[in-house]
């Protein structure tokens, strides 16, 4: 912490030629939702496996030196009942708050972990754990936002800049 100011100044100096600017937490949250970046203690908790969080690409099950935890992780990956997915939500007045219920018809099929407005996409976004059989791009669902069900469509991941061209620019 004692070096924080000097690190900030070095980053600022290096970024001036690129048009660096400060931003706030709401802007960062909006950008993370558009890129489908998960947040700890919201989208990621100890209650969800990496397979459920759609992070299986980071799990190496064939690593030497097996363990009971690894075999349990492999079994959970084979039968994950829920998957974290992004959805475009029709929240005109408000965004889906955490723990909003996701529906298909009259059946509860998931739970929102985080939501907000994506300013680059100009629409409301929610990350939600939904039943695995419904976790396909284009699936139409509904999310309850302030007592009203709003149309939600499962999106691709990430929603913005899927080839990561902006990050590599």
PDB file of C-alpha atoms in Angstrom:
ATOM      1  CA  UNK A   1       0.000   0.000   0.000  1.00  0.00           C
ATOM      2  CA  UNK A   2       2.858   2.384   0.663  1.00  0.00           C
ATOM      3  CA  UNK A   3       3.843   2.181  -3.041  1.00  0.00           C
ATOM      4  CA  UNK A   4       0.319   2.673  -4.380  1.00  0.00           C
ATOM      5  CA  UNK A   5       0.703   6.342  -5.306  1.00  0.00           C
ATOM      6  CA  UNK A   6       4.028   5.854  -7.093  1.00  0.00           C
ATOM      7  CA  UNK A   7       2.655   2.842  -9.031  1.00  0.00           C
ATOM      8  CA  UNK A   8      -0.417   4.876 -10.006  1.00  0.00           C
ATOM      9  CA  UNK A   9       1.789   7.714 -11.240  1.00  0.00           C
ATOM     10  CA  UNK A  10       3.950   5.320 -13.301  1.00  0.00           C
ATOM     11  CA  UNK A  11       0.887   3.702 -14.885  1.00  0.00           C
ATOM     12  CA  UNK A  12      -0.615   7.123 -15.581  1.00  0.00           C
ATOM     13  CA  UNK A  13       2.586   8.383 -17.209  1.00  0.00           C
ATOM     14  CA  UNK A  14       2.887   5.272 -19.397  1.00  0.00           C
ATOM     15  CA  UNK A  15      -0.774   5.508 -20.414  1.00  0.00           C
ATOM     16  CA  UNK A  16      -0.968   9.205 -21.292  1.00  0.00           C
ATOM     17  CA  UNK A  17      -0.074   8.631 -24.942  1.00  0.00           C
ATOM     18  CA  UNK A  18      -2.963   6.143 -25.144  1.00  0.00           C
ATOM     19  CA  UNK A  19      -5.505   8.549 -23.635  1.00  0.00           C
ATOM     20  CA  UNK A  20      -5.643   6.986 -20.182  1.00  0.00           C
ATOM     21  CA  UNK A  21      -8.410   8.186 -17.878  1.00  0.00           C
ATOM     22  CA  UNK A  22      -9.804   7.338 -14.479  1.00  0.00           C
ATOM     23  CA  UNK A  23     -13.055   5.413 -14.237  1.00  0.00           C
ATOM     24  CA  UNK A  24     -15.458   4.425 -11.491  1.00  0.00           C
ATOM     25  CA  UNK A  25     -16.662   1.162 -10.034  1.00  0.00           C
ATOM     26  CA  UNK A  26     -19.987   1.286 -11.895  1.00  0.00           C
ATOM     27  CA  UNK A  27     -18.160   1.674 -15.210  1.00  0.00           C
ATOM     28  CA  UNK A  28     -15.901  -1.255 -14.331  1.00  0.00           C
ATOM     29  CA  UNK A  29     -18.902  -3.393 -13.398  1.00  0.00           C
ATOM     30  CA  UNK A  30     -20.647  -2.509 -16.664  1.00  0.00           C
ATOM     31  CA  UNK A  31     -17.565  -3.492 -18.674  1.00  0.00           C
ATOM     32  CA  UNK A  32     -17.114  -6.752 -16.747  1.00  0.00           C
ATOM     33  CA  UNK A  33     -20.719  -7.762 -17.440  1.00  0.00           C
ATOM     34  CA  UNK A  34     -20.299  -7.099 -21.171  1.00  0.00           C
ATOM     35  CA  UNK A  35     -17.189  -9.313 -21.172  1.00  0.00           C
ATOM     36  CA  UNK A  36     -18.920 -11.890 -18.890  1.00  0.00           C
ATOM     37  CA  UNK A  37     -16.127 -11.656 -16.328  1.00  0.00           C
ATOM     38  CA  UNK A  38     -17.184 -13.356 -13.114  1.00  0.00           C
ATOM     39  CA  UNK A  39     -17.009 -11.583  -9.744  1.00  0.00           C
ATOM     40  CA  UNK A  40     -15.939 -13.400  -6.590  1.00  0.00           C
ATOM     41  CA  UNK A  41     -18.698 -13.816  -3.987  1.00  0.00           C
ATOM     42  CA  UNK A  42     -21.324 -12.987  -6.569  1.00  0.00           C
ATOM     43  CA  UNK A  43     -20.873 -15.135  -9.643  1.00  0.00           C
ATOM     44  CA  UNK A  44     -18.169 -17.323  -8.117  1.00  0.00           C
ATOM     45  CA  UNK A  45     -18.480 -18.897  -4.689  1.00  0.00           C
ATOM     46  CA  UNK A  46     -17.431 -22.130  -3.070  1.00  0.00           C
ATOM     47  CA  UNK A  47     -20.954 -23.433  -3.763  1.00  0.00           C
ATOM     48  CA  UNK A  48     -20.369 -23.547  -7.528  1.00  0.00           C
ATOM     49  CA  UNK A  49     -17.815 -25.735  -9.288  1.00  0.00           C
ATOM     50  CA  UNK A  50     -15.617 -24.422 -12.113  1.00  0.00           C
ATOM     51  CA  UNK A  51     -17.768 -26.546 -14.434  1.00  0.00           C
ATOM     52  CA  UNK A  52     -20.940 -24.798 -13.322  1.00  0.00           C
ATOM     53  CA  UNK A  53     -19.250 -21.401 -13.679  1.00  0.00           C
ATOM     54  CA  UNK A  54     -18.297 -22.268 -17.294  1.00  0.00           C
ATOM     55  CA  UNK A  55     -14.631 -22.154 -16.313  1.00  0.00           C
ATOM     56  CA  UNK A  56     -13.812 -25.767 -17.136  1.00  0.00           C
ATOM     57  CA  UNK A  57     -11.187 -24.556 -19.630  1.00  0.00           C
ATOM     58  CA  UNK A  58      -9.038 -23.727 -16.584  1.00  0.00           C
ATOM     59  CA  UNK A  59      -9.342 -27.194 -14.997  1.00  0.00           C
ATOM     60  CA  UNK A  60      -6.724 -29.805 -15.836  1.00  0.00           C
ATOM     61  CA  UNK A  61      -8.138 -33.156 -14.736  1.00  0.00           C
ATOM     62  CA  UNK A  62      -5.389 -35.291 -16.284  1.00  0.00           C
ATOM     63  CA  UNK A  63      -2.594 -33.668 -14.272  1.00  0.00           C
ATOM     64  CA  UNK A  64      -0.169 -36.194 -12.726  1.00  0.00           C
ATOM     65  CA  UNK A  65      -0.804 -37.252  -9.138  1.00  0.00           C
ATOM     66  CA  UNK A  66      -4.534 -37.861  -8.869  1.00  0.00           C
ATOM     67  CA  UNK A  67      -6.538 -36.842  -5.827  1.00  0.00           C
ATOM     68  CA  UNK A  68     -10.013 -37.460  -4.497  1.00  0.00           C
ATOM     69  CA  UNK A  69     -10.804 -33.761  -4.993  1.00  0.00           C
ATOM     70  CA  UNK A  70      -9.864 -34.021  -8.669  1.00  0.00           C
ATOM     71  CA  UNK A  71     -11.992 -37.105  -9.244  1.00  0.00           C
ATOM     72  CA  UNK A  72     -14.899 -35.418  -7.459  1.00  0.00           C
ATOM     73  CA  UNK A  73     -14.420 -32.371  -9.698  1.00  0.00           C
ATOM     74  CA  UNK A  74     -14.443 -34.592 -12.768  1.00  0.00           C
ATOM     75  CA  UNK A  75     -17.660 -36.268 -11.652  1.00  0.00           C
ATOM     76  CA  UNK A  76     -19.318 -32.912 -10.956  1.00  0.00           C
ATOM     77  CA  UNK A  77     -18.298 -31.694 -14.412  1.00  0.00           C
ATOM     78  CA  UNK A  78     -20.019 -34.637 -16.021  1.00  0.00           C
ATOM     79  CA  UNK A  79     -23.323 -33.863 -14.390  1.00  0.00           C
ATOM     80  CA  UNK A  80     -23.407 -30.124 -13.688  1.00  0.00           C
ATOM     81  CA  UNK A  81     -27.066 -29.330 -13.179  1.00  0.00           C
ATOM     82  CA  UNK A  82     -26.579 -25.597 -13.644  1.00  0.00           C
ATOM     83  CA  UNK A  83     -24.367 -23.386 -15.776  1.00  0.00           C
ATOM     84  CA  UNK A  84     -23.487 -19.701 -15.512  1.00  0.00           C
ATOM     85  CA  UNK A  85     -24.622 -17.848 -18.605  1.00  0.00           C
ATOM     86  CA  UNK A  86     -25.108 -14.282 -19.757  1.00  0.00           C
ATOM     87  CA  UNK A  87     -28.491 -12.998 -20.802  1.00  0.00           C
ATOM     88  CA  UNK A  88     -29.762  -9.886 -22.546  1.00  0.00           C
ATOM     89  CA  UNK A  89     -32.591  -8.670 -20.327  1.00  0.00           C
ATOM     90  CA  UNK A  90     -35.478  -6.413 -21.166  1.00  0.00           C
ATOM     91  CA  UNK A  91     -35.228  -4.293 -18.029  1.00  0.00           C
ATOM     92  CA  UNK A  92     -36.285  -0.856 -19.203  1.00  0.00           C
ATOM     93  CA  UNK A  93     -36.740   0.692 -15.770  1.00  0.00           C
ATOM     94  CA  UNK A  94     -34.262  -1.382 -13.752  1.00  0.00           C
ATOM     95  CA  UNK A  95     -31.613  -4.073 -14.101  1.00  0.00           C
ATOM     96  CA  UNK A  96     -31.842  -7.561 -12.642  1.00  0.00           C
ATOM     97  CA  UNK A  97     -30.469  -7.545  -9.106  1.00  0.00           C
ATOM     98  CA  UNK A  98     -28.641 -10.518  -7.628  1.00  0.00           C
ATOM     99  CA  UNK A  99     -30.917 -13.413  -6.603  1.00  0.00           C
ATOM    100  CA  UNK A 100     -33.604 -12.513  -9.151  1.00  0.00           C
ATOM    101  CA  UNK A 101     -35.393 -15.650 -10.269  1.00  0.00           C
ATOM    102  CA  UNK A 102     -35.038 -16.910 -13.825  1.00  0.00           C
ATOM    103  CA  UNK A 103     -38.117 -18.596 -15.307  1.00  0.00           C
ATOM    104  CA  UNK A 104     -39.092 -20.688 -18.267  1.00  0.00           C
ATOM    105  CA  UNK A 105     -42.850 -20.511 -18.339  1.00  0.00           C
ATOM    106  CA  UNK A 106     -44.030 -21.028 -14.761  1.00  0.00           C
ATOM    107  CA  UNK A 107     -40.964 -23.027 -13.735  1.00  0.00           C
ATOM    108  CA  UNK A 108     -38.069 -21.504 -11.794  1.00  0.00           C
ATOM    109  CA  UNK A 109     -34.947 -22.556 -13.740  1.00  0.00           C
ATOM    110  CA  UNK A 110     -32.197 -20.357 -12.352  1.00  0.00           C
ATOM    111  CA  UNK A 111     -30.921 -17.493 -10.297  1.00  0.00           C
ATOM    112  CA  UNK A 112     -29.251 -14.220 -11.272  1.00  0.00           C
ATOM    113  CA  UNK A 113     -25.865 -13.670  -9.640  1.00  0.00           C
ATOM    114  CA  UNK A 114     -25.220 -10.166 -10.977  1.00  0.00           C
ATOM    115  CA  UNK A 115     -26.814  -7.688 -13.319  1.00  0.00           C
ATOM    116  CA  UNK A 116     -26.397  -4.211 -14.677  1.00  0.00           C
ATOM    117  CA  UNK A 117     -26.493  -2.050 -17.763  1.00  0.00           C
ATOM    118  CA  UNK A 118     -23.991  -2.549 -20.565  1.00  0.00           C
ATOM    119  CA  UNK A 119     -23.363   0.866 -22.079  1.00  0.00           C
ATOM    120  CA  UNK A 120     -21.453  -0.403 -25.124  1.00  0.00           C
ATOM    121  CA  UNK A 121     -24.291  -2.827 -25.889  1.00  0.00           C
ATOM    122  CA  UNK A 122     -26.995  -0.391 -24.757  1.00  0.00           C
ATOM    123  CA  UNK A 123     -28.933  -3.043 -22.883  1.00  0.00           C
ATOM    124  CA  UNK A 124     -29.439  -4.652 -19.529  1.00  0.00           C
ATOM    125  CA  UNK A 125     -27.293  -7.722 -18.825  1.00  0.00           C
ATOM    126  CA  UNK A 126     -27.583 -10.470 -16.235  1.00  0.00           C
ATOM    127  CA  UNK A 127     -25.269 -13.320 -15.320  1.00  0.00           C
ATOM    128  CA  UNK A 128     -27.286 -16.236 -14.004  1.00  0.00           C
ATOM    129  CA  UNK A 129     -26.949 -19.874 -13.116  1.00  0.00           C
ATOM    130  CA  UNK A 130     -29.583 -21.646 -15.190  1.00  0.00           C
ATOM    131  CA  UNK A 131     -30.472 -25.258 -15.761  1.00  0.00           C
ATOM    132  CA  UNK A 132     -27.818 -26.782 -18.044  1.00  0.00           C
ATOM    133  CA  UNK A 133     -30.298 -27.849 -20.710  1.00  0.00           C
ATOM    134  CA  UNK A 134     -31.332 -24.190 -21.089  1.00  0.00           C
ATOM    135  CA  UNK A 135     -27.807 -22.749 -21.165  1.00  0.00           C
ATOM    136  CA  UNK A 136     -27.663 -22.500 -24.973  1.00  0.00           C
ATOM    137  CA  UNK A 137     -27.279 -19.231 -26.856  1.00  0.00           C
ATOM    138  CA  UNK A 138     -30.643 -17.965 -28.050  1.00  0.00           C
ATOM    139  CA  UNK A 139     -32.745 -19.729 -25.408  1.00  0.00           C
ATOM    140  CA  UNK A 140     -35.590 -17.446 -24.337  1.00  0.00           C
ATOM    141  CA  UNK A 141     -36.262 -17.148 -20.622  1.00  0.00           C
ATOM    142  CA  UNK A 142     -37.694 -14.564 -18.254  1.00  0.00           C
ATOM    143  CA  UNK A 143     -36.092 -12.766 -15.322  1.00  0.00           C
ATOM    144  CA  UNK A 144     -38.139 -11.253 -12.548  1.00  0.00           C
ATOM    145  CA  UNK A 145     -37.114  -7.620 -12.071  1.00  0.00           C
ATOM    146  CA  UNK A 146     -38.903  -5.673  -9.328  1.00  0.00           C
ATOM    147  CA  UNK A 147     -41.900  -7.980  -9.420  1.00  0.00           C
ATOM    148  CA  UNK A 148     -42.275  -7.996 -13.211  1.00  0.00           C
ATOM    149  CA  UNK A 149     -41.059 -10.711 -15.522  1.00  0.00           C
ATOM    150  CA  UNK A 150     -38.894  -9.443 -18.349  1.00  0.00           C
ATOM    151  CA  UNK A 151     -37.785 -11.305 -21.460  1.00  0.00           C
ATOM    152  CA  UNK A 152     -34.201 -12.585 -21.289  1.00  0.00           C
ATOM    153  CA  UNK A 153     -32.244 -14.302 -24.049  1.00  0.00           C
ATOM    154  CA  UNK A 154     -29.181 -16.420 -23.296  1.00  0.00           C
ATOM    155  CA  UNK A 155     -26.228 -14.800 -25.054  1.00  0.00           C
ATOM    156  CA  UNK A 156     -22.838 -15.867 -26.303  1.00  0.00           C
ATOM    157  CA  UNK A 157     -19.793 -15.368 -24.159  1.00  0.00           C
ATOM    158  CA  UNK A 158     -18.501 -12.737 -24.058  1.00  0.00           C
ATOM    159  CA  UNK A 159     -21.287 -10.475 -25.201  1.00  0.00           C
ATOM    160  CA  UNK A 160     -18.910  -7.679 -26.228  1.00  0.00           C
ATOM    161  CA  UNK A 161     -15.781  -8.213 -28.347  1.00  0.00           C
ATOM    162  CA  UNK A 162     -15.940 -12.037 -28.486  1.00  0.00           C
ATOM    163  CA  UNK A 163     -12.560 -12.307 -30.281  1.00  0.00           C
ATOM    164  CA  UNK A 164     -10.878 -10.090 -27.629  1.00  0.00           C
ATOM    165  CA  UNK A 165      -9.602  -7.743 -30.342  1.00  0.00           C
ATOM    166  CA  UNK A 166     -10.000  -4.676 -28.099  1.00  0.00           C
ATOM    167  CA  UNK A 167      -7.896  -6.279 -25.341  1.00  0.00           C
ATOM    168  CA  UNK A 168      -5.132  -7.050 -27.812  1.00  0.00           C
ATOM    169  CA  UNK A 169      -5.252  -3.611 -29.469  1.00  0.00           C
TER     170      UNK A 169
END
